[in-house]
């Protein structure tokens, strides 16, 4: 009984405490850098597209809202021919970012993407691609991959030996 | 009083009551928010008061759906009963010395009768919905109301004994020197608890209990029929607050300010207390509620009656 | 059956197997790389280590490679032993020291055996801090992409390419830690079986270059079981679609037909489905707007079907359903086969022979397991490539089993057996007009004109069965040849005779049968097979209908005929002079086809038809095996429908009926069975269209199919309803039955932990054996044991040259001769330009050399073709590239004028 009364009293006192509500459109929320908001495609330090069209983000997506098609340029560099995210389905779980082996796809602290027309929530590559490295600066997948995609030749990578001379039998 | 005056009083009471009930939509949300460290509705109109309008409009524009499996006529009648009975109860309340619709000499009994009739609304609503949750809610409502009806009546008997009248204006007049809340503290507490149970407000909203019964007896209701239950609940709060004011806190009595304002201030304080209860207390289990009623409140109120009777006899010599 | 104890649990296993096979057959997973059911064990990768125990008291045990240890009764091994597990994990870690960081850009990713095995062993952290070895890649032609950095040195590629497929230009170079798999220098891989490298390689060294053009991961493909459309073998394939485009053809294991492999024509010849040349819109010609809408077409067809006299021209590349639906539409007396009289006659002969059932009709598996093969008159390398590969296996396996008998080595012990075998080979007699690449492994080769080949065949038959007539006017040379071949065939237990109709000789077909029937005794089970020109030649041949030549005479007799032609470019088979008059006589020409060609140009009404990827249908392959191909995807273009669906609608217009829309294909086949008893059983080729497993249909998409809510979002953000398949038990979604599908309807091979093609093991009774529930396909020819063969007695006279005239025969090209496969750019690139081959003496006579232009006058048409001198060819015969470039159908087997081009 006493505890009930005490509860009522303590609740009553909350009338005079500071309110936690942020009055959003007038007052902006401070978001942390790892906030999972709008999805972007980033570029590598050399300005090339980071996405290599590996389809892992699409496979990881629990709502299947990512569709893309990989293609290759004349140097054998893979990139997406189209890259589409249907944000009207996206649940901002961040699995695509987790799955991305090249840091290309990233979720950024921006959630203000409301639209009156649902069709406008379908983002194509031109809408997604930003001219920045995003959260992970300095990484260029093609510098560490084994293939020659016009970024570095065979054996020119940091962790690579010069190509084998197949005509030699020396150990 | 002329007939015309009477009609004006009736219309005035009706107007004020319905406005209070509607306004409580906003008041409750705002107060709950404040007690929960939020701001609450503050967008529509000044201080968000137009949420009342928005909410009413919403209710009007919702599909007024009657489930195909429901008992149609009873389903439609049920929400009207609660509003009707509660509004009728207000007939006997003296808001100020001359502002009363009908100052019956069996006023208290009339109030008890009307609040008992309100239970039909819940039982019939729950039953007519033809839905297991609704039926369970209706059953709970019935047993809870019947149980608490008993102590509610008994808790008021102390006051009646001291006053010697069922007429509410007499009861108010008898508090000129001392409010009955001092003479009858146990009666006040039991009456208020029973009042909460009668209006099935939190923490005693067992017939609705969202977490177990979806929305209890009004699970199947939507649109303005749900709105009637909604309004009925707020009218119930107002009624219990007004009754508490009248019976235990001297009604319109008070210095300096006009009587109707005193009545209004006191009633409003109790309404706020209702909301504060909702913000602070958790819902007891159904069996706990019944146990509390029969095993604790009933003996308590009987004891109160016994002691009051004894004292009254002793004073009279 | 021996019992072995795997981790103290007894298992009954098959004798004569190695432990790895035995464990996999029992569902016990052991990682492996170099072992392959078709290639045997060499113990190169050290990945399949298990612990072997002396007896039940032995707790120490020893590590062995399970692929190199035979099954013995009572043998005890442990797969889960701590040391064995650690060993296997370390092996992967070592393989990974040089494996590049490539998976995201590697085409193998998601269906990679190396990925699967890495996960299976549990290796997840690289301890090796030093640099990775790198290689330079090679250009290996337009079909196969080379990425040597990914190699894990399992040797599977060279073992497949050299040992299994007989290719000579892929090899292993360098030594030590620098071993390199590739060609001596950049260049196109020569073998027409090179595409299998993509599936044999456990990682991404060799990948499908045509897939790279429109790359899609395995999990994103909508796949359906299909049947190859490019020759009469009918290899089972998996066709995969994405974004409305056919993306890839993969092998679908069928123990009786193609096993693990496909030829390049079959694997890469799919791009015609996506070609710009597709018929996309119904057309009614000679109108102001020729492209018509569906109501316009319907109105037109309703009057056309109701009012006109119809004749139908079937097709050897259209499904059985389509040909039958056409026959139903026009009536049995008005249906013609759509092949020349010669081809129809010879196909009919083959059908009659196989229908008697006196000799077993050989599947590819029968050929592989035979111990002596005689090829009579057919260049199977170019007309039925997978049959040639099977013949090669027979030659190899016969020598292997000899070696295994002599040395007591188990047959799966590939490296050891190969050492033992050295140059020994099984028996193959390759008797062809002008030789074939199989000559290299043949114990015996002979060349000659078709009549002479037939005479040699009859001579062999006479040696085997003296009651058969003696070949008249014979020289000793022929007798001696026949005697030596007959002697070997008599020693064989399971000889197979391979022939075909491509040399347009009745005698060859008859002689092949006489040999096979003579060999067939109670203790010797001989088998026979005939290669046919097109994928459903057998299905068409089995229908009772006259050839196209009869349609031509019919049109000369009767006026006002409407001709309905389905999926047949007649210009490939019939000479243009005949066709042009034929078309001019027809009152109305309605053509259903999937691609524009010379025949569709003649059409008054052109209706788009579905290809194999967009429709369901049944094909009968050379051995009489009816096989179903399933619709892979629903085309976005609503006009593209199976021909048999169009024809059934047209039939309803004709009969003015209203019932019978949307009938599933099996109802058509049931009707076929009831009208033609030779097709008995064909409706059982698949489960019915409403077949479900526990109420669930079989999904065409893997469970991790991605992009469902985004792939069409650019058109409309609201997703369309999933497409319905009312013709087969397969569904177009990823929901449905999960588990091992019935063998007849396996849209893709996948099993938990096995994402690569190696998961096929889970679908087999034992590795390399039959699929669980039996290999798919219904054989329409049944063996009738002990029935008396009716031998052919008549035989042709010896071939005689004619002055100024040459016998013209078709020269097919393995990659180039396919009507549809040539739409694949890569295959077109590998196709030689058309040429005419003739003997050295004839060349001298005409005073031409290699590369000179020669004029061939055939069927009132002149061709200018480059000369190729073929030293095997006999005088008086010329071979003209068939189906290449501008070369149209001509009367093969007739005499033509050849002259030097001035």
PDB file of N, CA, C and O in Angstrom, chain A residues 1 4 7-8 11-15 17-21 23-26, chain B residues 31 33-40 42-43 273 276-277 279-281 292:
ATOM      1  N   UNK A   1       0.833  -1.210   0.000  1.00  0.00           N
ATOM      2  CA  UNK A   1       0.000   0.000   0.000  1.00  0.00           C
ATOM      3  C   UNK A   1       0.860   1.249   0.000  1.00  0.00           C
ATOM      4  O   UNK A   1       0.696   2.145  -0.834  1.00  0.00           O
ATOM      5  N   UNK A   4       2.573   1.668  -3.200  1.00  0.00           N
ATOM      6  CA  UNK A   4       1.696   2.199  -4.238  1.00  0.00           C
ATOM      7  C   UNK A   4       1.613   3.705  -4.152  1.00  0.00           C
ATOM      8  O   UNK A   4       1.748   4.404  -5.157  1.00  0.00           O
ATOM      9  N   UNK A   7       4.770   5.191  -5.322  1.00  0.00           N
ATOM     10  CA  UNK A   7       4.848   5.164  -6.779  1.00  0.00           C
ATOM     11  C   UNK A   7       4.074   6.315  -7.384  1.00  0.00           C
ATOM     12  O   UNK A   7       4.562   7.026  -8.268  1.00  0.00           O
ATOM     13  N   UNK A   8       2.869   6.483  -6.863  1.00  0.00           N
ATOM     14  CA  UNK A   8       2.027   7.560  -7.402  1.00  0.00           C
ATOM     15  C   UNK A   8       2.695   8.909  -7.186  1.00  0.00           C
ATOM     16  O   UNK A   8       2.746   9.748  -8.079  1.00  0.00           O
ATOM     17  N   UNK A  11       5.690   9.304  -9.550  1.00  0.00           N
ATOM     18  CA  UNK A  11       5.223   9.581 -10.907  1.00  0.00           C
ATOM     19  C   UNK A  11       4.765  11.022 -11.018  1.00  0.00           C
ATOM     20  O   UNK A  11       5.048  11.710 -11.993  1.00  0.00           O
ATOM     21  N   UNK A  12       4.089  11.460  -9.984  1.00  0.00           N
ATOM     22  CA  UNK A  12       3.607  12.840  -9.983  1.00  0.00           C
ATOM     23  C   UNK A  12       4.763  13.832 -10.113  1.00  0.00           C
ATOM     24  O   UNK A  12       4.680  14.799 -10.846  1.00  0.00           O
ATOM     25  N   UNK A  13       5.857  13.496  -9.441  1.00  0.00           N
ATOM     26  CA  UNK A  13       6.996  14.412  -9.481  1.00  0.00           C
ATOM     27  C   UNK A  13       7.582  14.546 -10.885  1.00  0.00           C
ATOM     28  O   UNK A  13       8.239  15.534 -11.197  1.00  0.00           O
ATOM     29  N   UNK A  14       7.342  13.540 -11.722  1.00  0.00           N
ATOM     30  CA  UNK A  14       7.876  13.607 -13.096  1.00  0.00           C
ATOM     31  C   UNK A  14       7.273  14.743 -13.895  1.00  0.00           C
ATOM     32  O   UNK A  14       7.765  15.078 -14.963  1.00  0.00           O
ATOM     33  N   UNK A  15       6.207  15.318 -13.381  1.00  0.00           N
ATOM     34  CA  UNK A  15       5.623  16.486 -14.021  1.00  0.00           C
ATOM     35  C   UNK A  15       6.651  17.607 -14.154  1.00  0.00           C
ATOM     36  O   UNK A  15       6.584  18.427 -15.056  1.00  0.00           O
ATOM     37  N   UNK A  17      10.076  17.225 -14.317  1.00  0.00           N
ATOM     38  CA  UNK A  17      11.408  16.914 -14.855  1.00  0.00           C
ATOM     39  C   UNK A  17      11.499  17.368 -16.304  1.00  0.00           C
ATOM     40  O   UNK A  17      10.503  17.650 -16.949  1.00  0.00           O
ATOM     41  N   UNK A  18      12.735  17.389 -16.794  1.00  0.00           N
ATOM     42  CA  UNK A  18      12.969  17.831 -18.183  1.00  0.00           C
ATOM     43  C   UNK A  18      12.469  16.757 -19.153  1.00  0.00           C
ATOM     44  O   UNK A  18      12.656  15.570 -18.927  1.00  0.00           O
ATOM     45  N   UNK A  19      11.851  17.191 -20.225  1.00  0.00           N
ATOM     46  CA  UNK A  19      11.281  16.228 -21.168  1.00  0.00           C
ATOM     47  C   UNK A  19      12.336  15.762 -22.170  1.00  0.00           C
ATOM     48  O   UNK A  19      13.183  16.547 -22.600  1.00  0.00           O
ATOM     49  N   UNK A  20      12.240  14.495 -22.557  1.00  0.00           N
ATOM     50  CA  UNK A  20      13.259  13.960 -23.473  1.00  0.00           C
ATOM     51  C   UNK A  20      12.895  14.160 -24.939  1.00  0.00           C
ATOM     52  O   UNK A  20      13.717  13.950 -25.817  1.00  0.00           O
ATOM     53  N   UNK A  21      11.671  14.548 -25.199  1.00  0.00           N
ATOM     54  CA  UNK A  21      11.229  14.678 -26.594  1.00  0.00           C
ATOM     55  C   UNK A  21      12.082  15.680 -27.355  1.00  0.00           C
ATOM     56  O   UNK A  21      12.382  16.768 -26.845  1.00  0.00           O
ATOM     57  N   UNK A  23      11.829  17.873 -30.637  1.00  0.00           N
ATOM     58  CA  UNK A  23      10.764  18.281 -31.555  1.00  0.00           C
ATOM     59  C   UNK A  23      11.340  18.335 -32.957  1.00  0.00           C
ATOM     60  O   UNK A  23      11.826  19.373 -33.405  1.00  0.00           O
ATOM     61  N   UNK A  24      11.230  17.146 -33.667  1.00  0.00           N
ATOM     62  CA  UNK A  24      12.077  16.875 -34.816  1.00  0.00           C
ATOM     63  C   UNK A  24      12.172  17.913 -35.924  1.00  0.00           C
ATOM     64  O   UNK A  24      13.240  18.479 -36.083  1.00  0.00           O
ATOM     65  N   UNK A  25      11.174  18.262 -36.636  1.00  0.00           N
ATOM     66  CA  UNK A  25      11.549  19.058 -37.826  1.00  0.00           C
ATOM     67  C   UNK A  25      12.225  20.375 -37.463  1.00  0.00           C
ATOM     68  O   UNK A  25      13.102  20.819 -38.182  1.00  0.00           O
ATOM     69  N   UNK A  26      11.840  20.976 -36.314  1.00  0.00           N
ATOM     70  CA  UNK A  26      12.489  22.229 -35.918  1.00  0.00           C
ATOM     71  C   UNK A  26      13.853  21.954 -35.298  1.00  0.00           C
ATOM     72  O   UNK A  26      14.794  22.718 -35.472  1.00  0.00           O
TER      73      UNK A  26
ATOM     74  N   UNK B  31      -1.225  14.736 -20.136  1.00  0.00           N
ATOM     75  CA  UNK B  31      -0.766  14.493 -18.774  1.00  0.00           C
ATOM     76  C   UNK B  31       0.061  13.214 -18.691  1.00  0.00           C
ATOM     77  O   UNK B  31       1.102  13.178 -18.049  1.00  0.00           O
ATOM     78  N   UNK B  33       1.793  11.932 -21.011  1.00  0.00           N
ATOM     79  CA  UNK B  33       3.085  12.217 -21.607  1.00  0.00           C
ATOM     80  C   UNK B  33       3.983  12.954 -20.631  1.00  0.00           C
ATOM     81  O   UNK B  33       5.144  12.591 -20.442  1.00  0.00           O
ATOM     82  N   UNK B  34       3.409  13.954 -19.955  1.00  0.00           N
ATOM     83  CA  UNK B  34       4.234  14.733 -19.028  1.00  0.00           C
ATOM     84  C   UNK B  34       4.769  13.857 -17.901  1.00  0.00           C
ATOM     85  O   UNK B  34       5.911  13.972 -17.486  1.00  0.00           O
ATOM     86  N   UNK B  35       3.906  12.975 -17.410  1.00  0.00           N
ATOM     87  CA  UNK B  35       4.365  12.101 -16.331  1.00  0.00           C
ATOM     88  C   UNK B  35       5.366  11.057 -16.822  1.00  0.00           C
ATOM     89  O   UNK B  35       6.048  10.433 -16.063  1.00  0.00           O
ATOM     90  N   UNK B  36       5.392  10.855 -18.149  1.00  0.00           N
ATOM     91  CA  UNK B  36       6.362   9.913 -18.725  1.00  0.00           C
ATOM     92  C   UNK B  36       7.535  10.656 -19.360  1.00  0.00           C
ATOM     93  O   UNK B  36       8.231  10.114 -20.232  1.00  0.00           O
ATOM     94  N   UNK B  37       7.731  11.913 -18.983  1.00  0.00           N
ATOM     95  CA  UNK B  37       8.851  12.731 -19.473  1.00  0.00           C
ATOM     96  C   UNK B  37       8.770  13.013 -20.972  1.00  0.00           C
ATOM     97  O   UNK B  37       9.786  13.236 -21.627  1.00  0.00           O
ATOM     98  N   UNK B  38       7.560  12.947 -21.522  1.00  0.00           N
ATOM     99  CA  UNK B  38       7.426  13.306 -22.929  1.00  0.00           C
ATOM    100  C   UNK B  38       6.649  14.615 -23.012  1.00  0.00           C
ATOM    101  O   UNK B  38       6.305  15.214 -21.990  1.00  0.00           O
ATOM    102  N   UNK B  39       6.377  15.053 -24.228  1.00  0.00           N
ATOM    103  CA  UNK B  39       5.596  16.266 -24.397  1.00  0.00           C
ATOM    104  C   UNK B  39       4.142  15.974 -24.719  1.00  0.00           C
ATOM    105  O   UNK B  39       3.257  16.750 -24.399  1.00  0.00           O
ATOM    106  N   UNK B  40       3.898  14.889 -25.375  1.00  0.00           N
ATOM    107  CA  UNK B  40       2.527  14.556 -25.744  1.00  0.00           C
ATOM    108  C   UNK B  40       2.074  15.327 -26.964  1.00  0.00           C
ATOM    109  O   UNK B  40       2.864  16.060 -27.568  1.00  0.00           O
ATOM    110  N   UNK B  42       1.210  17.952 -29.286  1.00  0.00           N
ATOM    111  CA  UNK B  42       1.372  19.409 -29.189  1.00  0.00           C
ATOM    112  C   UNK B  42       1.413  20.047 -30.567  1.00  0.00           C
ATOM    113  O   UNK B  42       1.885  21.144 -30.748  1.00  0.00           O
ATOM    114  N   UNK B  43       0.907  19.328 -31.575  1.00  0.00           N
ATOM    115  CA  UNK B  43       1.032  19.849 -32.942  1.00  0.00           C
ATOM    116  C   UNK B  43      -0.245  20.504 -33.438  1.00  0.00           C
ATOM    117  O   UNK B  43      -0.208  21.552 -34.050  1.00  0.00           O
ATOM    118  N   UNK B 273      -6.251  12.877 -10.793  1.00  0.00           N
ATOM    119  CA  UNK B 273      -5.764  11.756  -9.989  1.00  0.00           C
ATOM    120  C   UNK B 273      -5.999  10.426 -10.729  1.00  0.00           C
ATOM    121  O   UNK B 273      -5.162   9.532 -10.712  1.00  0.00           O
ATOM    122  N   UNK B 276      -3.269  10.188 -13.158  1.00  0.00           N
ATOM    123  CA  UNK B 276      -2.007   9.889 -12.474  1.00  0.00           C
ATOM    124  C   UNK B 276      -1.940   8.415 -12.113  1.00  0.00           C
ATOM    125  O   UNK B 276      -0.891   7.779 -12.239  1.00  0.00           O
ATOM    126  N   UNK B 277      -3.054   7.858 -11.701  1.00  0.00           N
ATOM    127  CA  UNK B 277      -3.071   6.428 -11.378  1.00  0.00           C
ATOM    128  C   UNK B 277      -2.693   5.608 -12.602  1.00  0.00           C
ATOM    129  O   UNK B 277      -1.933   4.653 -12.522  1.00  0.00           O
ATOM    130  N   UNK B 279      -0.877   6.519 -15.022  1.00  0.00           N
ATOM    131  CA  UNK B 279       0.537   6.692 -15.356  1.00  0.00           C
ATOM    132  C   UNK B 279       1.435   5.913 -14.412  1.00  0.00           C
ATOM    133  O   UNK B 279       2.569   5.613 -14.743  1.00  0.00           O
ATOM    134  N   UNK B 280       0.939   5.596 -13.196  1.00  0.00           N
ATOM    135  CA  UNK B 280       1.893   5.059 -12.209  1.00  0.00           C
ATOM    136  C   UNK B 280       1.687   3.608 -11.832  1.00  0.00           C
ATOM    137  O   UNK B 280       2.659   2.931 -11.520  1.00  0.00           O
ATOM    138  N   UNK B 281       0.461   3.097 -11.882  1.00  0.00           N
ATOM    139  CA  UNK B 281       0.263   1.762 -11.298  1.00  0.00           C
ATOM    140  C   UNK B 281       0.087   0.695 -12.370  1.00  0.00           C
ATOM    141  O   UNK B 281      -0.580   0.922 -13.373  1.00  0.00           O
ATOM    142  N   UNK B 292      -8.903  -9.048  -3.563  1.00  0.00           N
ATOM    143  CA  UNK B 292      -8.771  -7.747  -2.905  1.00  0.00           C
ATOM    144  C   UNK B 292     -10.147  -7.202  -2.536  1.00  0.00           C
ATOM    145  O   UNK B 292     -10.380  -6.730  -1.424  1.00  0.00           O
TER     146      UNK B 292
END
